[in-house]
Amino acid sequence: MNMDQQLNHLKEIMDQTIFKKDTLSSKKKQEIYENAIVTKRKKRHHFSAPVLSIALASCFILLIAGLSLTQLFYKQSQTLSHLPEPQNHFRSIIANENKEDNKPDYEETVYYLPFQNYNDPVIDGNQMFVHVHGDRNKHLDIDTFIQYNLETNDYKVLYKSSFSQADMGNTQLNEDWIMWKDFSRSGKSKIMTLNRSTGEMKKITEISGKNEALRSPTLYKEYIAWIYLNIANKEAQVHLHHLLTGETIILANFNYNPESYPTVHMGDGKLVWASHEDGKGFFYLYDLETKNKEKYEAPAPFVIYAKYSNRKIYAINSSGKVYPQEGRVTQYWDELNYGFLDINKKEFHTIIANGKRGWFDAYDDKMVFLDTEDVLYVHEFQKNHLNSTKVPLKNEDPTSVSFDNDGNIIIDYMIQSFDKGHIENQSKVGVIREN
C-alpha cells in the first residue's frame, strides 16, 4: 500500500470520527492532520488503519508493530470448499550462502537523492522516476515529479503538483506510458499519465476530496484501473480506463466496508479486486481481452490487498479488526494471513500465518515481505516449491518495500543525521536486483 493511500485513508477516518461533529476549526483540523502525517513519515513501517478517539485528537498516531519470526516459515494450506490438500513444499534459503545455480541471488544498490523526502520511485534502466520534496519551504509536501539519472545524478522536472499540501505518488510505468497520482492531504486528487512517445500529459480523472477518494491506480499496457470510493454512501466502484480510446467503464459496484481495504491490480492480462459479501471475502478476476469475470472465495472475511501474477492471486487476508483497550488510539487488522490462491488448483497457500503488520508486495511469482524487525524475505514459487530467500540489507531503518513495474525491489529508507556521507536535505533509496 502506497504512502499517499494510507494518508488519505487516515484523513477519511479522522473526518468520520473526531471531526464528524465539526466542532474544531479548520486551522485546528489542519494542525492535527499534519501532526499525524509527520509522525507517520518518521517511521512508516506498518500496514495499519488508525482511528483516533476524541479525547486524544491532538495526539500523534501510534503504530503497533510486531512479527513473530518463529511463524515466518510456517506453511499452511487452506482448501476452498472441499478441495484436496495441496502437495507443495516449503524451503528456506539465505542469499549468498550455499548458493546453487538454480537458486535466486539478490544484490542491493543504495542511491542518495538530493531531496529531503520522496515517494514511490520506479526504475527504468539507469533512470529513476520519483516524486520528491521539491519546495523546501513546504516541509511536508511531495510536490515534484522528476526523472533522475542514476549514473550522472542529473535530473529533469516532469511535473509539479497543482495542489497545496501535495503528497504525490503511485508511480507506475511501461514502455509506452507513465502514470501517477497527484494528491493533496486535503483529499483532492487526480490520476495523470505521460505518453512516452509524444510527451503528451493528460488527466484521466479527478475528485474534489469531499466524501470521495481514489485508491490504488494501476497501469497495465494501455489500461488504467482504480478504486473510486463514495465515503458518504459507503460505496466502492472498480473503474477501468482505456488510454487509446479514452473510454472509462465501471466493472463493479459493492459496499465499502471499513474493515476491508479495497484495491485493484492488473497483470498478465487480468484485473483483480476483492470485496466483502455476506460475511465472506471474495476475489474477482476480470480478463481484459475476453471480458469474462471469475469469482473465488477468499480464506478470510476481509481481503486487505490483492495482486495477480501467473494464475495466482497474492493477498493479505484478515478475520477483522481488533478494537483497542480504553486509552489506546489505534485499531488494527487481526490475524493477518499472507499467501496466494492457486487458481488452477483452487487452493490457498499460506506463506505467513497469523502475522503482524509488515510491508508486502508481489510480482511475477514472487512475494516480498519486510517484517517489523527490518528483515527482508523474498518468497518465490518455482517448480511446485516455495523458496524463501532472506536478503541482507545494506542500511538500517528501512521504512517500506515494493516491486516496481520491472520487478526491481525498492526499499525506502529513513535517513539519519549520523549516516555516513549524509548531507542536509538528502534522502536514500535502495534498489535490489536479481542477479
Short mmCIF file of C-alpha atoms in Angstrom, two decimals:
data_model
loop_
_atom_site.label_atom_id
_atom_site.label_comp_id
_atom_site.label_asym_id
_atom_site.label_seq_id
_atom_site.Cartn_x
_atom_site.Cartn_y
_atom_site.Cartn_z
CA MET A 1 0.00 0.00 0.00
CA ASN A 2 1.44 3.34 -1.00
CA MET A 3 2.08 6.18 1.39
CA ASP A 4 -0.46 8.55 -0.13
CA GLN A 5 -3.16 5.87 0.05
CA GLN A 6 -2.54 5.40 3.77
CA LEU A 7 -2.56 9.13 4.49
CA ASN A 8 -5.76 9.66 2.52
CA HIS A 9 -7.34 6.74 4.35
CA LEU A 10 -6.16 8.22 7.66
CA LYS A 11 -7.79 11.55 6.82
CA GLU A 12 -11.03 9.78 5.80
CA ILE A 13 -11.19 8.04 9.18
CA MET A 14 -10.39 11.21 11.10
CA ASP A 15 -13.13 13.08 9.24
CA GLN A 16 -15.61 10.34 10.12
CA THR A 17 -14.63 10.16 13.80
CA ILE A 18 -13.02 13.08 15.62
CA PHE A 19 -14.16 15.68 13.08
CA LYS A 20 -17.61 14.22 12.45
CA LYS A 21 -19.44 16.81 14.53
CA ASP A 22 -17.30 19.58 13.05
CA THR A 23 -16.53 21.10 16.46
CA LEU A 24 -12.97 22.10 15.58
CA SER A 25 -11.78 25.00 13.49
CA SER A 26 -10.23 24.41 10.06
CA LYS A 27 -6.89 25.58 11.42
CA LYS A 28 -7.01 23.09 14.28
CA LYS A 29 -8.02 20.26 11.95
CA GLN A 30 -5.08 21.02 9.68
CA GLU A 31 -2.72 21.05 12.66
CA ILE A 32 -3.91 17.58 13.70
CA TYR A 33 -3.63 16.24 10.13
CA GLU A 34 -0.06 17.49 9.85
CA ASN A 35 0.98 16.14 13.26
CA ALA A 36 -0.29 12.70 12.30
CA ILE A 37 1.45 12.80 8.91
CA VAL A 38 4.78 13.96 10.35
CA THR A 39 4.73 11.11 12.87
CA LYS A 40 3.83 8.56 10.19
CA ARG A 41 6.63 9.75 7.89
CA LYS A 42 9.20 9.40 10.68
CA LYS A 43 8.57 5.66 10.91
CA ARG A 44 6.18 4.41 8.24
CA HIS A 45 6.77 0.72 8.84
CA HIS A 46 3.49 -0.89 9.33
CA PHE A 47 0.33 -1.72 7.49
CA SER A 48 -2.48 -0.38 9.71
CA ALA A 49 -5.62 1.73 9.72
CA PRO A 50 -5.50 4.16 12.70
CA VAL A 51 -8.61 5.58 14.34
CA LEU A 52 -8.35 8.48 16.79
CA SER A 53 -10.56 8.96 19.81
CA ILE A 54 -11.99 12.45 20.52
CA ALA A 55 -10.18 12.70 23.82
CA LEU A 56 -6.85 12.02 22.13
CA ALA A 57 -7.46 14.01 18.96
CA SER A 58 -4.32 16.08 19.28
CA CYS A 59 -2.08 13.05 19.85
CA PHE A 60 0.10 11.60 17.14
CA ILE A 61 -0.91 8.30 15.52
CA LEU A 62 0.73 5.38 17.30
CA LEU A 63 1.73 2.45 15.12
CA ILE A 64 1.70 -1.04 16.63
CA ALA A 65 4.23 -3.47 15.26
CA GLY A 66 5.48 -6.95 15.75
CA LEU A 67 6.05 -10.17 13.92
CA SER A 68 6.95 -13.50 15.42
CA LEU A 69 9.92 -14.79 13.45
CA THR A 70 9.08 -18.29 14.62
CA GLN A 71 5.96 -18.02 12.45
CA LEU A 72 7.69 -16.66 9.38
CA PHE A 73 8.40 -20.00 7.72
CA TYR A 74 5.19 -21.66 8.81
CA LYS A 75 3.49 -23.31 5.82
CA GLN A 76 -0.22 -23.88 5.98
CA SER A 77 -2.65 -24.70 3.18
CA GLN A 78 -6.33 -23.96 3.40
CA THR A 79 -8.64 -25.55 0.87
CA LEU A 80 -11.59 -23.70 -0.60
CA SER A 81 -14.89 -25.57 -0.23
CA HIS A 82 -13.95 -29.28 -0.06
CA LEU A 83 -10.91 -29.32 -2.34
CA PRO A 84 -7.96 -31.72 -1.66
CA GLU A 85 -4.93 -30.64 0.38
CA PRO A 86 -2.01 -29.25 -1.69
CA GLN A 87 1.24 -31.15 -2.05
CA ASN A 88 3.65 -28.21 -2.30
CA HIS A 89 6.82 -27.99 -0.20
CA PHE A 90 8.47 -25.04 1.50
CA ARG A 91 12.23 -24.42 1.54
CA SER A 92 14.31 -21.70 3.17
CA ILE A 93 17.40 -20.12 1.57
CA ILE A 94 19.73 -17.39 2.80
CA ALA A 95 21.03 -15.24 -0.05
CA ASN A 96 24.71 -15.77 -0.98
CA GLU A 97 25.04 -18.78 1.35
CA ASN A 98 25.44 -22.27 -0.19
CA LYS A 99 24.18 -20.82 -3.44
CA GLU A 100 23.22 -23.25 -6.18
CA ASP A 101 22.86 -22.26 -9.83
CA ASN A 102 19.09 -22.61 -9.80
CA LYS A 103 18.55 -20.52 -6.67
CA PRO A 104 17.96 -16.75 -6.86
CA ASP A 105 20.51 -14.27 -5.60
CA TYR A 106 19.87 -10.58 -4.96
CA GLU A 107 22.07 -7.53 -4.64
CA GLU A 108 21.17 -4.09 -3.29
CA THR A 109 22.43 -0.74 -4.55
CA VAL A 110 21.74 2.35 -2.42
CA TYR A 111 21.25 5.70 -4.16
CA TYR A 112 21.35 9.10 -2.46
CA LEU A 113 18.93 11.70 -3.80
CA PRO A 114 19.43 15.46 -3.31
CA PHE A 115 15.96 15.86 -1.81
CA GLN A 116 14.68 15.69 1.73
CA ASN A 117 11.95 13.15 1.03
CA TYR A 118 10.37 11.14 -1.78
CA ASN A 119 7.52 8.77 -2.68
CA ASP A 120 7.21 5.65 -4.84
CA PRO A 121 10.32 5.53 -7.05
CA VAL A 122 10.47 3.18 -10.06
CA ILE A 123 13.49 2.21 -12.15
CA ASP A 124 13.79 2.09 -15.94
CA GLY A 125 17.36 1.24 -16.97
CA ASN A 126 19.59 3.92 -15.47
CA GLN A 127 16.65 6.28 -14.92
CA MET A 128 14.62 6.67 -11.74
CA PHE A 129 11.16 8.23 -11.89
CA VAL A 130 10.25 9.55 -8.45
CA HIS A 131 8.14 12.14 -6.61
CA VAL A 132 10.26 14.38 -4.40
CA HIS A 133 10.17 17.19 -1.89
CA GLY A 134 10.85 19.97 -4.39
CA ASP A 135 9.92 23.11 -2.46
CA ARG A 136 11.98 23.22 0.74
CA ASN A 137 9.76 25.97 2.09
CA LYS A 138 6.93 23.42 2.32
CA HIS A 139 8.34 20.86 4.72
CA LEU A 140 5.56 18.26 4.27
CA ASP A 141 4.97 18.45 0.53
CA ILE A 142 5.97 15.84 -2.05
CA ASP A 143 5.16 18.15 -4.92
CA THR A 144 7.58 17.49 -7.81
CA PHE A 145 7.82 14.53 -10.22
CA ILE A 146 11.30 14.07 -11.69
CA GLN A 147 13.33 11.82 -13.97
CA TYR A 148 16.65 11.16 -12.22
CA ASN A 149 19.76 9.75 -13.94
CA LEU A 150 21.35 7.22 -11.57
CA GLU A 151 24.74 7.44 -13.30
CA THR A 152 25.18 11.22 -13.66
CA ASN A 153 22.89 12.38 -10.81
CA ASP A 154 21.28 14.85 -13.20
CA TYR A 155 17.51 15.19 -13.22
CA LYS A 156 14.73 16.99 -15.01
CA VAL A 157 11.33 18.01 -13.70
CA LEU A 158 8.44 16.28 -15.45
CA TYR A 159 5.53 17.71 -13.46
CA LYS A 160 4.75 19.91 -10.47
CA SER A 161 1.64 19.35 -8.40
CA SER A 162 -1.26 21.72 -8.85
CA PHE A 163 -2.34 21.17 -5.23
CA SER A 164 -1.27 22.73 -1.97
CA GLN A 165 -0.27 20.20 0.70
CA ALA A 166 0.80 17.86 -2.12
CA ASP A 167 1.74 14.23 -1.49
CA MET A 168 2.10 12.71 -4.96
CA GLY A 169 2.81 9.03 -5.54
CA ASN A 170 1.60 5.76 -7.10
CA THR A 171 4.27 5.89 -9.81
CA GLN A 172 3.99 3.16 -12.47
CA LEU A 173 5.36 2.88 -15.99
CA ASN A 174 5.75 0.64 -19.02
CA GLU A 175 7.32 1.12 -22.46
CA ASP A 176 4.58 3.48 -23.60
CA TRP A 177 3.13 5.22 -20.56
CA ILE A 178 3.93 6.69 -17.15
CA MET A 179 1.14 7.01 -14.59
CA TRP A 180 0.97 8.70 -11.19
CA LYS A 181 -1.49 10.26 -8.76
CA ASP A 182 -1.38 13.95 -7.92
CA PHE A 183 -2.73 14.03 -4.39
CA SER A 184 -3.36 16.61 -1.70
CA ARG A 185 -3.65 15.94 2.02
CA SER A 186 -6.90 17.91 1.85
CA GLY A 187 -8.30 14.92 -0.09
CA LYS A 188 -8.19 16.29 -3.64
CA SER A 189 -6.56 14.00 -6.17
CA LYS A 190 -6.26 13.23 -9.86
CA ILE A 191 -4.70 10.46 -11.92
CA MET A 192 -2.19 11.65 -14.51
CA THR A 193 -0.43 10.00 -17.47
CA LEU A 194 2.50 10.84 -19.70
CA ASN A 195 2.75 9.38 -23.22
CA ARG A 196 6.43 8.45 -23.51
CA SER A 197 6.41 8.68 -27.30
CA THR A 198 4.69 12.01 -27.77
CA GLY A 199 5.38 13.66 -24.40
CA GLU A 200 1.66 14.43 -24.04
CA MET A 201 0.50 14.74 -20.44
CA LYS A 202 -3.14 14.00 -19.65
CA LYS A 203 -5.50 13.99 -16.69
CA ILE A 204 -7.54 10.75 -16.54
CA THR A 205 -9.88 11.55 -13.65
CA GLU A 206 -10.15 13.99 -10.74
CA ILE A 207 -12.08 14.30 -7.48
CA SER A 208 -12.70 17.16 -5.08
CA GLY A 209 -11.94 15.14 -1.95
CA LYS A 210 -15.31 15.79 -0.31
CA ASN A 211 -16.60 12.38 0.83
CA GLU A 212 -14.82 10.60 -2.01
CA ALA A 213 -11.42 9.08 -2.72
CA LEU A 214 -9.32 7.50 -5.47
CA ARG A 215 -7.35 4.41 -4.48
CA SER A 216 -4.60 2.21 -5.90
CA PRO A 217 -4.42 3.33 -9.54
CA THR A 218 -2.67 0.60 -11.53
CA LEU A 219 -1.20 0.62 -15.06
CA TYR A 220 -1.03 -2.31 -17.48
CA LYS A 221 -0.27 -1.86 -21.18
CA GLU A 222 -2.85 0.72 -22.39
CA TYR A 223 -5.16 0.28 -19.38
CA ILE A 224 -5.51 2.12 -16.08
CA ALA A 225 -7.75 0.85 -13.28
CA TRP A 226 -8.58 2.32 -9.89
CA ILE A 227 -11.00 2.16 -6.96
CA TYR A 228 -13.44 5.04 -6.56
CA LEU A 229 -14.90 5.43 -3.06
CA ASN A 230 -18.07 7.28 -2.18
CA ILE A 231 -17.36 7.57 1.52
CA ALA A 232 -20.68 9.16 2.44
CA ASN A 233 -22.66 6.29 0.88
CA LYS A 234 -20.07 3.61 1.79
CA GLU A 235 -19.89 2.53 -1.85
CA ALA A 236 -16.89 1.37 -3.88
CA GLN A 237 -16.52 1.11 -7.64
CA VAL A 238 -13.92 -0.54 -9.89
CA HIS A 239 -13.09 1.77 -12.82
CA LEU A 240 -11.23 0.70 -15.96
CA HIS A 241 -9.91 3.26 -18.46
CA HIS A 242 -8.55 2.59 -21.96
CA LEU A 243 -5.79 5.08 -22.75
CA LEU A 244 -6.11 4.82 -26.55
CA THR A 245 -9.88 5.24 -26.81
CA GLY A 246 -10.39 7.42 -23.72
CA GLU A 247 -13.29 5.20 -22.59
CA THR A 248 -13.89 4.57 -18.89
CA ILE A 249 -16.20 1.79 -17.70
CA ILE A 250 -17.38 0.69 -14.26
CA LEU A 251 -16.78 -3.01 -13.76
CA ALA A 252 -18.16 -3.42 -10.26
CA ASN A 253 -20.17 -1.71 -7.53
CA PHE A 254 -20.05 -3.00 -3.97
CA ASN A 255 -20.47 -1.82 -0.40
CA TYR A 256 -17.40 -0.30 1.14
CA ASN A 257 -16.65 -1.94 4.48
CA PRO A 258 -14.21 -0.06 6.74
CA GLU A 259 -12.69 -3.39 7.84
CA SER A 260 -11.52 -4.09 4.31
CA TYR A 261 -9.20 -2.03 2.14
CA PRO A 262 -10.38 -2.36 -1.48
CA THR A 263 -7.63 -2.16 -4.09
CA VAL A 264 -7.16 -3.17 -7.73
CA HIS A 265 -4.19 -4.60 -9.61
CA MET A 266 -3.51 -5.64 -13.22
CA GLY A 267 -1.05 -8.16 -14.58
CA ASP A 268 -0.81 -10.89 -17.23
CA GLY A 269 -3.95 -9.59 -18.94
CA LYS A 270 -6.09 -9.75 -15.78
CA LEU A 271 -7.59 -7.24 -13.36
CA VAL A 272 -8.11 -8.38 -9.75
CA TRP A 273 -10.05 -6.84 -6.88
CA ALA A 274 -11.73 -8.11 -3.71
CA SER A 275 -14.91 -7.46 -1.76
CA HIS A 276 -16.69 -8.45 1.46
CA GLU A 277 -20.12 -10.03 0.93
CA ASP A 278 -22.46 -11.70 3.43
CA GLY A 279 -19.69 -12.21 5.96
CA LYS A 280 -17.21 -13.66 3.46
CA GLY A 281 -14.31 -12.36 1.40
CA PHE A 282 -14.13 -12.83 -2.37
CA PHE A 283 -11.59 -12.31 -5.15
CA TYR A 284 -12.76 -11.15 -8.59
CA LEU A 285 -10.68 -11.71 -11.71
CA TYR A 286 -11.54 -9.86 -14.93
CA ASP A 287 -9.98 -10.82 -18.28
CA LEU A 288 -9.09 -7.64 -20.18
CA GLU A 289 -9.36 -9.36 -23.58
CA THR A 290 -12.37 -11.68 -23.24
CA LYS A 291 -14.13 -9.50 -20.63
CA ASN A 292 -15.02 -12.64 -18.67
CA LYS A 293 -15.22 -12.34 -14.87
CA GLU A 294 -14.38 -15.09 -12.36
CA LYS A 295 -15.15 -15.20 -8.64
CA TYR A 296 -13.24 -17.07 -5.91
CA GLU A 297 -13.87 -17.27 -2.19
CA ALA A 298 -11.03 -15.91 -0.04
CA PRO A 299 -9.78 -17.78 3.06
CA ALA A 300 -10.86 -14.97 5.41
CA PRO A 301 -13.73 -12.45 5.57
CA PHE A 302 -11.61 -9.41 4.75
CA VAL A 303 -9.10 -9.04 1.94
CA ILE A 304 -6.87 -6.04 2.55
CA TYR A 305 -4.67 -6.20 -0.52
CA ALA A 306 -4.54 -8.41 -3.65
CA LYS A 307 -2.22 -8.73 -6.66
CA TYR A 308 -2.32 -11.10 -9.63
CA SER A 309 0.59 -12.98 -11.26
CA ASN A 310 0.74 -16.17 -13.32
CA ARG A 311 -2.61 -17.71 -12.29
CA LYS A 312 -2.07 -16.83 -8.65
CA ILE A 313 -3.71 -14.15 -6.51
CA TYR A 314 -1.33 -12.94 -3.80
CA ALA A 315 -3.17 -11.34 -0.90
CA ILE A 316 -3.29 -10.24 2.72
CA ASN A 317 -6.36 -11.65 4.45
CA SER A 318 -7.77 -10.87 7.88
CA SER A 319 -10.51 -12.03 10.22
CA GLY A 320 -11.32 -8.39 11.01
CA LYS A 321 -10.18 -5.53 13.18
CA VAL A 322 -9.25 -5.59 16.83
CA TYR A 323 -10.61 -2.64 18.75
CA PRO A 324 -8.13 -1.45 21.37
CA GLN A 325 -8.48 -1.23 25.08
CA GLU A 326 -9.56 2.03 26.65
CA GLY A 327 -6.88 4.67 26.33
CA ARG A 328 -5.36 3.28 23.12
CA VAL A 329 -5.78 5.30 19.92
CA THR A 330 -5.19 2.66 17.24
CA GLN A 331 -7.32 -0.13 15.85
CA TYR A 332 -5.77 -2.65 13.53
CA TRP A 333 -6.40 -5.79 11.46
CA ASP A 334 -6.04 -9.05 13.37
CA GLU A 335 -4.62 -12.44 12.33
CA LEU A 336 -3.08 -11.26 9.08
CA ASN A 337 -2.56 -14.11 6.64
CA TYR A 338 -0.09 -13.58 3.78
CA GLY A 339 -0.27 -16.04 0.91
CA PHE A 340 -1.64 -16.83 -2.52
CA LEU A 341 -4.59 -18.52 -4.17
CA ASP A 342 -3.52 -21.04 -6.81
CA ILE A 343 -6.33 -20.60 -9.31
CA ASN A 344 -5.60 -23.78 -11.26
CA LYS A 345 -5.74 -25.95 -8.14
CA LYS A 346 -8.23 -23.72 -6.28
CA GLU A 347 -6.06 -23.91 -3.17
CA PHE A 348 -4.92 -21.12 -0.89
CA HIS A 349 -1.33 -21.41 0.33
CA THR A 350 -0.33 -19.52 3.45
CA ILE A 351 3.22 -18.16 3.48
CA ILE A 352 2.97 -16.23 6.74
CA ALA A 353 0.22 -17.23 9.16
CA ASN A 354 -1.16 -15.04 11.96
CA GLY A 355 1.45 -12.41 11.21
CA LYS A 356 1.53 -8.82 12.33
CA ARG A 357 1.77 -5.84 10.04
CA GLY A 358 4.69 -5.64 7.67
CA TRP A 359 5.31 -4.41 4.15
CA PHE A 360 4.23 -6.77 1.37
CA ASP A 361 4.19 -6.81 -2.43
CA ALA A 362 4.05 -9.37 -5.24
CA TYR A 363 5.42 -9.61 -8.79
CA ASP A 364 5.89 -12.45 -11.29
CA ASP A 365 5.57 -15.44 -8.92
CA LYS A 366 7.43 -13.63 -6.15
CA MET A 367 6.25 -12.17 -2.87
CA VAL A 368 8.46 -9.76 -0.93
CA PHE A 369 7.96 -9.12 2.79
CA LEU A 370 9.72 -6.67 5.11
CA ASP A 371 8.96 -7.68 8.68
CA THR A 372 8.87 -5.49 11.75
CA GLU A 373 12.43 -6.46 12.65
CA ASP A 374 13.67 -4.91 9.38
CA VAL A 375 14.34 -8.33 7.84
CA LEU A 376 13.58 -8.73 4.14
CA TYR A 377 12.39 -12.01 2.62
CA VAL A 378 11.64 -12.90 -0.99
CA HIS A 379 9.30 -15.88 -1.39
CA GLU A 380 9.38 -17.36 -4.87
CA PHE A 381 7.28 -20.17 -6.33
CA GLN A 382 9.44 -22.44 -8.52
CA LYS A 383 8.67 -25.92 -9.88
CA ASN A 384 5.98 -26.65 -7.30
CA HIS A 385 8.26 -25.43 -4.48
CA LEU A 386 8.06 -22.21 -2.50
CA ASN A 387 11.58 -20.95 -1.83
CA SER A 388 12.23 -18.30 0.79
CA THR A 389 15.31 -16.08 0.44
CA LYS A 390 16.50 -13.83 3.24
CA VAL A 391 18.05 -10.75 1.61
CA PRO A 392 20.56 -8.77 3.70
CA LEU A 393 20.07 -5.00 3.59
CA LYS A 394 22.98 -2.56 3.46
CA ASN A 395 21.34 0.08 5.65
CA GLU A 396 19.31 0.33 8.81
CA ASP A 397 15.81 1.77 9.16
CA PRO A 398 14.01 0.58 6.02
CA THR A 399 10.50 2.01 6.05
CA SER A 400 8.78 0.14 3.20
CA VAL A 401 9.34 -2.33 0.37
CA SER A 402 7.69 -2.72 -3.05
CA PHE A 403 8.23 -4.03 -6.55
CA ASP A 404 8.33 -1.60 -9.44
CA ASN A 405 6.90 -2.43 -12.87
CA ASP A 406 10.13 -4.12 -13.97
CA GLY A 407 10.48 -6.38 -10.91
CA ASN A 408 13.11 -4.32 -9.09
CA ILE A 409 12.66 -4.38 -5.31
CA ILE A 410 12.52 -0.82 -3.98
CA ILE A 411 13.48 -0.09 -0.36
CA ASP A 412 12.56 3.25 1.18
CA TYR A 413 14.96 4.30 3.94
CA MET A 414 14.62 6.77 6.76
CA ILE A 415 17.85 8.75 6.64
CA GLN A 416 19.62 9.56 9.89
CA SER A 417 21.72 12.64 10.58
CA PHE A 418 24.65 10.40 11.58
CA ASP A 419 24.60 8.34 8.36
CA LYS A 420 28.00 8.16 6.69
CA GLY A 421 28.16 10.68 3.88
CA HIS A 422 24.92 12.31 4.97
CA ILE A 423 24.31 15.88 3.91
CA GLU A 424 21.35 18.11 4.71
CA ASN A 425 18.25 17.67 2.54
CA GLN A 426 19.39 14.27 1.25
CA SER A 427 17.47 11.00 1.17
CA LYS A 428 18.31 7.45 0.16
CA VAL A 429 16.58 4.64 -1.69
CA GLY A 430 17.67 1.03 -2.07
CA VAL A 431 17.22 -0.90 -5.32
CA ILE A 432 17.53 -4.69 -5.11
CA ARG A 433 18.09 -6.50 -8.38
CA GLU A 434 18.17 -10.21 -9.05
CA ASN A 435 21.50 -11.49 -10.39
#
